[in-house]
mmCIF file of C-alpha atoms in Angstrom:
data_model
loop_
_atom_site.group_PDB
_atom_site.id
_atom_site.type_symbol
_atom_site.label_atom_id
_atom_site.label_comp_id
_atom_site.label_asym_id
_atom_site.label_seq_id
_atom_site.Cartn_x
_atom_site.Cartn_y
_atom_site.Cartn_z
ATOM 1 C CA UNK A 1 0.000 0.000 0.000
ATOM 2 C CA UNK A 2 2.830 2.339 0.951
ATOM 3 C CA UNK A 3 4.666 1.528 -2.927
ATOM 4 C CA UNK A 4 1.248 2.402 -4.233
ATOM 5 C CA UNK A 5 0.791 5.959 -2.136
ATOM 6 C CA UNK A 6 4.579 6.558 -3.072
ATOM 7 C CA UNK A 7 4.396 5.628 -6.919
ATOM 8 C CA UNK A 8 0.801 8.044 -7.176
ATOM 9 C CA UNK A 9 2.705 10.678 -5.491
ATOM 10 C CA UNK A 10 5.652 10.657 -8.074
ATOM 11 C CA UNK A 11 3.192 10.676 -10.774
ATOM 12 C CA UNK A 12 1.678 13.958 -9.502
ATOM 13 C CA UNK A 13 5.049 15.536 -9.646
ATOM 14 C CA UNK A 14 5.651 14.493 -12.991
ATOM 15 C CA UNK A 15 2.219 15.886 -14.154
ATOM 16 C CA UNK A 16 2.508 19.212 -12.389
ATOM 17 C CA UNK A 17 5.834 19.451 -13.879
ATOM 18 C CA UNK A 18 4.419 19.067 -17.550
ATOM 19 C CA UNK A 19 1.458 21.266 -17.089
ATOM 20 C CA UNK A 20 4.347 24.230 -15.755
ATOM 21 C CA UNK A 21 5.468 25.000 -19.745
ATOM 22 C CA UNK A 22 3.637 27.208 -22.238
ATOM 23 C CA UNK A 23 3.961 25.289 -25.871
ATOM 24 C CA UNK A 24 3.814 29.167 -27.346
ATOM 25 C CA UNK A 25 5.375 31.829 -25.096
ATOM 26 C CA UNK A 26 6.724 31.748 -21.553
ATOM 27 C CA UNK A 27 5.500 33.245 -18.386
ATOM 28 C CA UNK A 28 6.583 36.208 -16.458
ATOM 29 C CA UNK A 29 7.308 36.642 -12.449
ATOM 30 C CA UNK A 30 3.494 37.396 -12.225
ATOM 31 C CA UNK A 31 1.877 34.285 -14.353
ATOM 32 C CA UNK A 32 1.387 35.981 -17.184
ATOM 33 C CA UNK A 33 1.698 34.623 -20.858
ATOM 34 C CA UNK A 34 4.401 36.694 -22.702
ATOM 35 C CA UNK A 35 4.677 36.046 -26.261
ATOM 36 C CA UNK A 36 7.691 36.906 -28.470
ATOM 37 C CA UNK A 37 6.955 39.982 -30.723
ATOM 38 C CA UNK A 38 7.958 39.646 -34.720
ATOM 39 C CA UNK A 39 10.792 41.903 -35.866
ATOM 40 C CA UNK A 40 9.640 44.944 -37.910
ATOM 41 C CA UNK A 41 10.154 44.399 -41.810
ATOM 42 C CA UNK A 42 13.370 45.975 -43.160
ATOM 43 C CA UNK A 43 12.064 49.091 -44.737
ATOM 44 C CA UNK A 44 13.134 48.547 -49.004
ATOM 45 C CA UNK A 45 15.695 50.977 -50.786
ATOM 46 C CA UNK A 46 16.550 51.071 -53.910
ATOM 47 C CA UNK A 47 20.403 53.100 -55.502
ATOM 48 C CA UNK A 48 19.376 54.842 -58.504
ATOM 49 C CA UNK A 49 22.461 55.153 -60.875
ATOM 50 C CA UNK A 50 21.287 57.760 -63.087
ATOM 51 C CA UNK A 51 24.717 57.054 -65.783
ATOM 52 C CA UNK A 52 22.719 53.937 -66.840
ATOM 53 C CA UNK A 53 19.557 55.340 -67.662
ATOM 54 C CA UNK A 54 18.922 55.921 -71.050
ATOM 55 C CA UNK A 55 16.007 58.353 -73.089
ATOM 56 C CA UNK A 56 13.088 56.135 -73.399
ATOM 57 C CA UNK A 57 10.443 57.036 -76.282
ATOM 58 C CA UNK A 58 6.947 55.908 -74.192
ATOM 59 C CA UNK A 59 4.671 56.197 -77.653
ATOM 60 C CA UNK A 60 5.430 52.600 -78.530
ATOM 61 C CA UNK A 61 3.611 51.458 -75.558
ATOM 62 C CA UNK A 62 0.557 54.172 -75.570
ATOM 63 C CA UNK A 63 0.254 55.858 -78.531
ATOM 64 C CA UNK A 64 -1.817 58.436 -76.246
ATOM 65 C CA UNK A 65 1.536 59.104 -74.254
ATOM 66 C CA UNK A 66 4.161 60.916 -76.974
ATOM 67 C CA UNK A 67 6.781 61.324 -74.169
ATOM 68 C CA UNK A 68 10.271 60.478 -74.180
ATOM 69 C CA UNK A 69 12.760 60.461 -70.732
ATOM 70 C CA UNK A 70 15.164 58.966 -69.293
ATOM 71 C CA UNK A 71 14.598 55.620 -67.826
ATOM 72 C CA UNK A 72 16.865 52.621 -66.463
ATOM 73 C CA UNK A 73 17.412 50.310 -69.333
ATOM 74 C CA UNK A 74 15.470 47.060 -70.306
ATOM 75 C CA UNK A 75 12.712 48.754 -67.739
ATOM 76 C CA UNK A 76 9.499 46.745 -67.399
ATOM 77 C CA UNK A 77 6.496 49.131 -69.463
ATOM 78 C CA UNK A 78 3.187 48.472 -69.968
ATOM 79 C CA UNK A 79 0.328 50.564 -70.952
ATOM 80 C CA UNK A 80 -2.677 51.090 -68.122
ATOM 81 C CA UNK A 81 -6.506 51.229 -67.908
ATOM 82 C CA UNK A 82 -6.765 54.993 -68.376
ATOM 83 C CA UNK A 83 -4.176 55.267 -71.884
ATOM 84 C CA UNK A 84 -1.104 55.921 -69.555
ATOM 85 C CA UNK A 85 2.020 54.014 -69.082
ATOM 86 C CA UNK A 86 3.335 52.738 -65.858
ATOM 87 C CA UNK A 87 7.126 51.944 -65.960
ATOM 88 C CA UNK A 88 8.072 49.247 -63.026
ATOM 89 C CA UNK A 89 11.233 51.040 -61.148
ATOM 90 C CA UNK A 90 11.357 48.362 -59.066
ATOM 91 C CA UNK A 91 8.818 45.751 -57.235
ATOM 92 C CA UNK A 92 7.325 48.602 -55.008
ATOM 93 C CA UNK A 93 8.065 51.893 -56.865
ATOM 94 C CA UNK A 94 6.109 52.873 -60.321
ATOM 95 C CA UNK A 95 6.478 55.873 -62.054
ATOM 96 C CA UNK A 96 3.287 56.917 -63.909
ATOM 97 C CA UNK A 97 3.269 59.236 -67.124
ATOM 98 C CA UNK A 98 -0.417 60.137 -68.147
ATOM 99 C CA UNK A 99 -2.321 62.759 -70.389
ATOM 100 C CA UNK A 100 -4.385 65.784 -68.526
ATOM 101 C CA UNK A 101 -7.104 66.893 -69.212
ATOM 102 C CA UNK A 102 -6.985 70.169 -67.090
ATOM 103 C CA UNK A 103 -6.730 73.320 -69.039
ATOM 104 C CA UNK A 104 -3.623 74.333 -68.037
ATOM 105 C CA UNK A 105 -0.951 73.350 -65.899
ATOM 106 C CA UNK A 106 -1.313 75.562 -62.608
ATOM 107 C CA UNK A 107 -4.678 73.890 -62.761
ATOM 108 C CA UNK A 108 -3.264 70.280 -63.010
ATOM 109 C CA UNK A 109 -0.807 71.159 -60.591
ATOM 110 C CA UNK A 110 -3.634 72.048 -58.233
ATOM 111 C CA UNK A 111 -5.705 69.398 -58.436
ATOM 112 C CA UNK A 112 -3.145 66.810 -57.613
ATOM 113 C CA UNK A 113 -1.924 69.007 -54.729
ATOM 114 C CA UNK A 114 -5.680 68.287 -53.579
ATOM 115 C CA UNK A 115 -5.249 64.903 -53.828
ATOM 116 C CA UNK A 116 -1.861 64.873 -51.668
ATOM 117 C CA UNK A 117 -0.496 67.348 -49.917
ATOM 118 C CA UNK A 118 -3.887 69.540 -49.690
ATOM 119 C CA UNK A 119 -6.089 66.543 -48.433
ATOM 120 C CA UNK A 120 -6.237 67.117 -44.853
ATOM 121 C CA UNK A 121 -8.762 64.761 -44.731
ATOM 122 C CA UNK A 122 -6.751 62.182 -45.118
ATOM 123 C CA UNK A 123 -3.244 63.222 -44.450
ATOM 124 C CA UNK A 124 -1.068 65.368 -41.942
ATOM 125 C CA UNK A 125 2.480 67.132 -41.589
ATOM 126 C CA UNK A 126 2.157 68.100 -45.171
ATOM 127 C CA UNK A 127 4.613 70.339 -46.892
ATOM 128 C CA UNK A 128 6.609 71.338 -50.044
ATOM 129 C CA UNK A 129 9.799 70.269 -50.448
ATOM 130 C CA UNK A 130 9.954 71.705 -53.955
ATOM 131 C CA UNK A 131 7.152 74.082 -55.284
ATOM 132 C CA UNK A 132 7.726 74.734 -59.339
ATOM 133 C CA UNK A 133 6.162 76.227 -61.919
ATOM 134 C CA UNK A 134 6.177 72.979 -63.965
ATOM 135 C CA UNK A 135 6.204 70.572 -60.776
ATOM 136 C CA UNK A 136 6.399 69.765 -57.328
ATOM 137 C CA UNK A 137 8.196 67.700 -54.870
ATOM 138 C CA UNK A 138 5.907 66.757 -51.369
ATOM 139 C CA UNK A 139 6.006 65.133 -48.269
ATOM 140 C CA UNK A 140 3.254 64.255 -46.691
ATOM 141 C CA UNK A 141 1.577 61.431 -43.642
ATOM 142 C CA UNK A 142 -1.528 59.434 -43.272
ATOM 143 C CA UNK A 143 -3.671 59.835 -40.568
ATOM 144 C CA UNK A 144 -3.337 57.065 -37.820
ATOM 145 C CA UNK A 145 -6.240 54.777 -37.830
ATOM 146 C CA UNK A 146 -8.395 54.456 -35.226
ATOM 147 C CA UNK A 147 -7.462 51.149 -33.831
ATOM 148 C CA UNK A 148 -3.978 52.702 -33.345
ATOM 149 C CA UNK A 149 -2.382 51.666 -36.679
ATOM 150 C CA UNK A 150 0.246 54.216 -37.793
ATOM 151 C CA UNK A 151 2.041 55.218 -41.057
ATOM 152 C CA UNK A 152 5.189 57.260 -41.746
ATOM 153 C CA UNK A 153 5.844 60.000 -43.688
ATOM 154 C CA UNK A 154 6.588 59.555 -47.335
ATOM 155 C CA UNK A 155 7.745 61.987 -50.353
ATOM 156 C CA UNK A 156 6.419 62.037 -53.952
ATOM 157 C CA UNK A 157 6.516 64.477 -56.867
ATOM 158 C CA UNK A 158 4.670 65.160 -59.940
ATOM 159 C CA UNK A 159 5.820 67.350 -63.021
ATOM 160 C CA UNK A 160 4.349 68.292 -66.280
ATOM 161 C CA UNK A 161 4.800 68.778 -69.923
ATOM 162 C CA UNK A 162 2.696 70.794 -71.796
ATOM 163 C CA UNK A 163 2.739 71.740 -76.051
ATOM 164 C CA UNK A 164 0.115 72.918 -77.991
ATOM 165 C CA UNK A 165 -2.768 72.714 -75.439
ATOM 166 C CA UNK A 166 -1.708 68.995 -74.641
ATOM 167 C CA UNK A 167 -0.475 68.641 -70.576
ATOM 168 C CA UNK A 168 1.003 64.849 -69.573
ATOM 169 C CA UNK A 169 2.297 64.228 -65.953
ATOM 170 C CA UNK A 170 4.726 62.166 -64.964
ATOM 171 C CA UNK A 171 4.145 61.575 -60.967
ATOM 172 C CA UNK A 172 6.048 58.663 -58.939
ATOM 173 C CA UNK A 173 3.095 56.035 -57.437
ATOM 174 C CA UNK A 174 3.289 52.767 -55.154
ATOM 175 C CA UNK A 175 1.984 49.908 -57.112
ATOM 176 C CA UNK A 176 -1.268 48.040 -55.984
ATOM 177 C CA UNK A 177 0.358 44.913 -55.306
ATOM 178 C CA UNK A 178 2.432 46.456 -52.726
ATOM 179 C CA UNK A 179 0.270 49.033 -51.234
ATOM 180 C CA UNK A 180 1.206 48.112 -47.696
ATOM 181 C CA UNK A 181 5.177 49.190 -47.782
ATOM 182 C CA UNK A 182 6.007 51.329 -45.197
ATOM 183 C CA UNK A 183 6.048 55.138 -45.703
ATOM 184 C CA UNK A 184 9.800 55.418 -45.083
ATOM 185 C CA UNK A 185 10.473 53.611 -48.524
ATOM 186 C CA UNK A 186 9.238 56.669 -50.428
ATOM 187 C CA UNK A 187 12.125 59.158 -48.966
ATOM 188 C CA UNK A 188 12.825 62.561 -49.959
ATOM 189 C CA UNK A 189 16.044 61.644 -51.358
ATOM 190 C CA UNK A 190 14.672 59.510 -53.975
ATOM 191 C CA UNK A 191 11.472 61.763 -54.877
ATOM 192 C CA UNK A 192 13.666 65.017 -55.313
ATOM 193 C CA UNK A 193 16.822 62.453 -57.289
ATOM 194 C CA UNK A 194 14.112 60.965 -59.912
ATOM 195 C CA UNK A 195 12.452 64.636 -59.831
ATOM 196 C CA UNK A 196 15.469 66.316 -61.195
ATOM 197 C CA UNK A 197 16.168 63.615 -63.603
ATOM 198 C CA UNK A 198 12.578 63.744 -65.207
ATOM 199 C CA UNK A 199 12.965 67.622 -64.933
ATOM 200 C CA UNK A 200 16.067 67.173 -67.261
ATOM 201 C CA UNK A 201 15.194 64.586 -69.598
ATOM 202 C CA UNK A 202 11.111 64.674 -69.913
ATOM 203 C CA UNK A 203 10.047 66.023 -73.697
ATOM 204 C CA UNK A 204 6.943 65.903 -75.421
ATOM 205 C CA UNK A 205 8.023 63.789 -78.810
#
């Protein structure tokens, strides 16, 4: 009888042991579960080596787009839903050259201010970085979401051709399939560098 009580009591031990451990997380001082947190994703870059771009005639791929600029080589193309053509930079930058039908282009220039910069409905800590007659360089911050999500700031530009009545802007854009990069990835550096470089390449054919 006294193995029996003896063997029943190691068992116990052995049980209260196992049932100690947490399969997913550990426990602090107090009893509480304490999971591990994931580590941020690294924020993308990208180098931009200007010396290998090359003037790019966009009419082949929308005849409505008779703009040439400089672009890398061998860049992915492809013409879009509204005429346009968006040029793949990389997996998570576009840059997006369409025609505008505003009247003029202080008037373009406006309306795409109140889509960005202007749109305090949306977005905060807005400002110029570059403010041109033919173009503009922004920076600009969503509005945290209620349930505490949070976004960074992120810079953009738009500039425009104009001849004969005809206005086309060229404007930097995320693509859809990566909408969710983190603000950080569009930095000023690399709106004002591809800014200058439309500035002095961008022609109407």
């Amino acid at each position: 009888m006294k193995q029996i009580i003896n063997a029943l009591t190691i068992v116990s031990i052995f049980l209260l042991a196992s049932c100690g451990g947490s399969e997913n997380g550990s426990k602090t001082d107090s009893g509480e579960s304490k999971s591990s947190t994931p580590a941020a994703a690294a924020v993308p870059t990208m180098k931009i080596d200007e010396s290998t771009w090359v003037m790019t005639d966009l009419s082949p791929v929308s005849s409505m787009i008779p703009v040439s600029l400089k672009l890398p080589k061998d860049v992915k193309k492809e013409k879009n839903g509204n005429g346009g053509v968006d040029v793949h930079i990389s997996d998570w930058y576009d840059i997006t050259i369409s025609s505008n039908a505003s009247s003029s282009v202080k008037e373009a220039m406006t309306g795409d201010k109140s889509l960005s910069i202007n749109k305090t409905e949306s977005y905060i800590n807005g400002k110029l970085l570059i403010d041109e007659p033919n173009g503009f360089v922004c920076s600009y911050q969503m509005k945290d979401e209620a349930n505490g999500n949070k976004y960074q700031p992120e810079s953009h530009f738009v500039f425009y051709l104009e001849k004969d009545g005809a206005i086309y802007s060229i404007q930097d854009a995320r693509p859809l399939s990566n909408f969710s990069i983190a603000g950080s990835a569009y930095s000023e550096a690399i709106a004002k560098q591809i800014f200058g470089s439309v500035k002095g390449s961008a022609k109407i054919n």
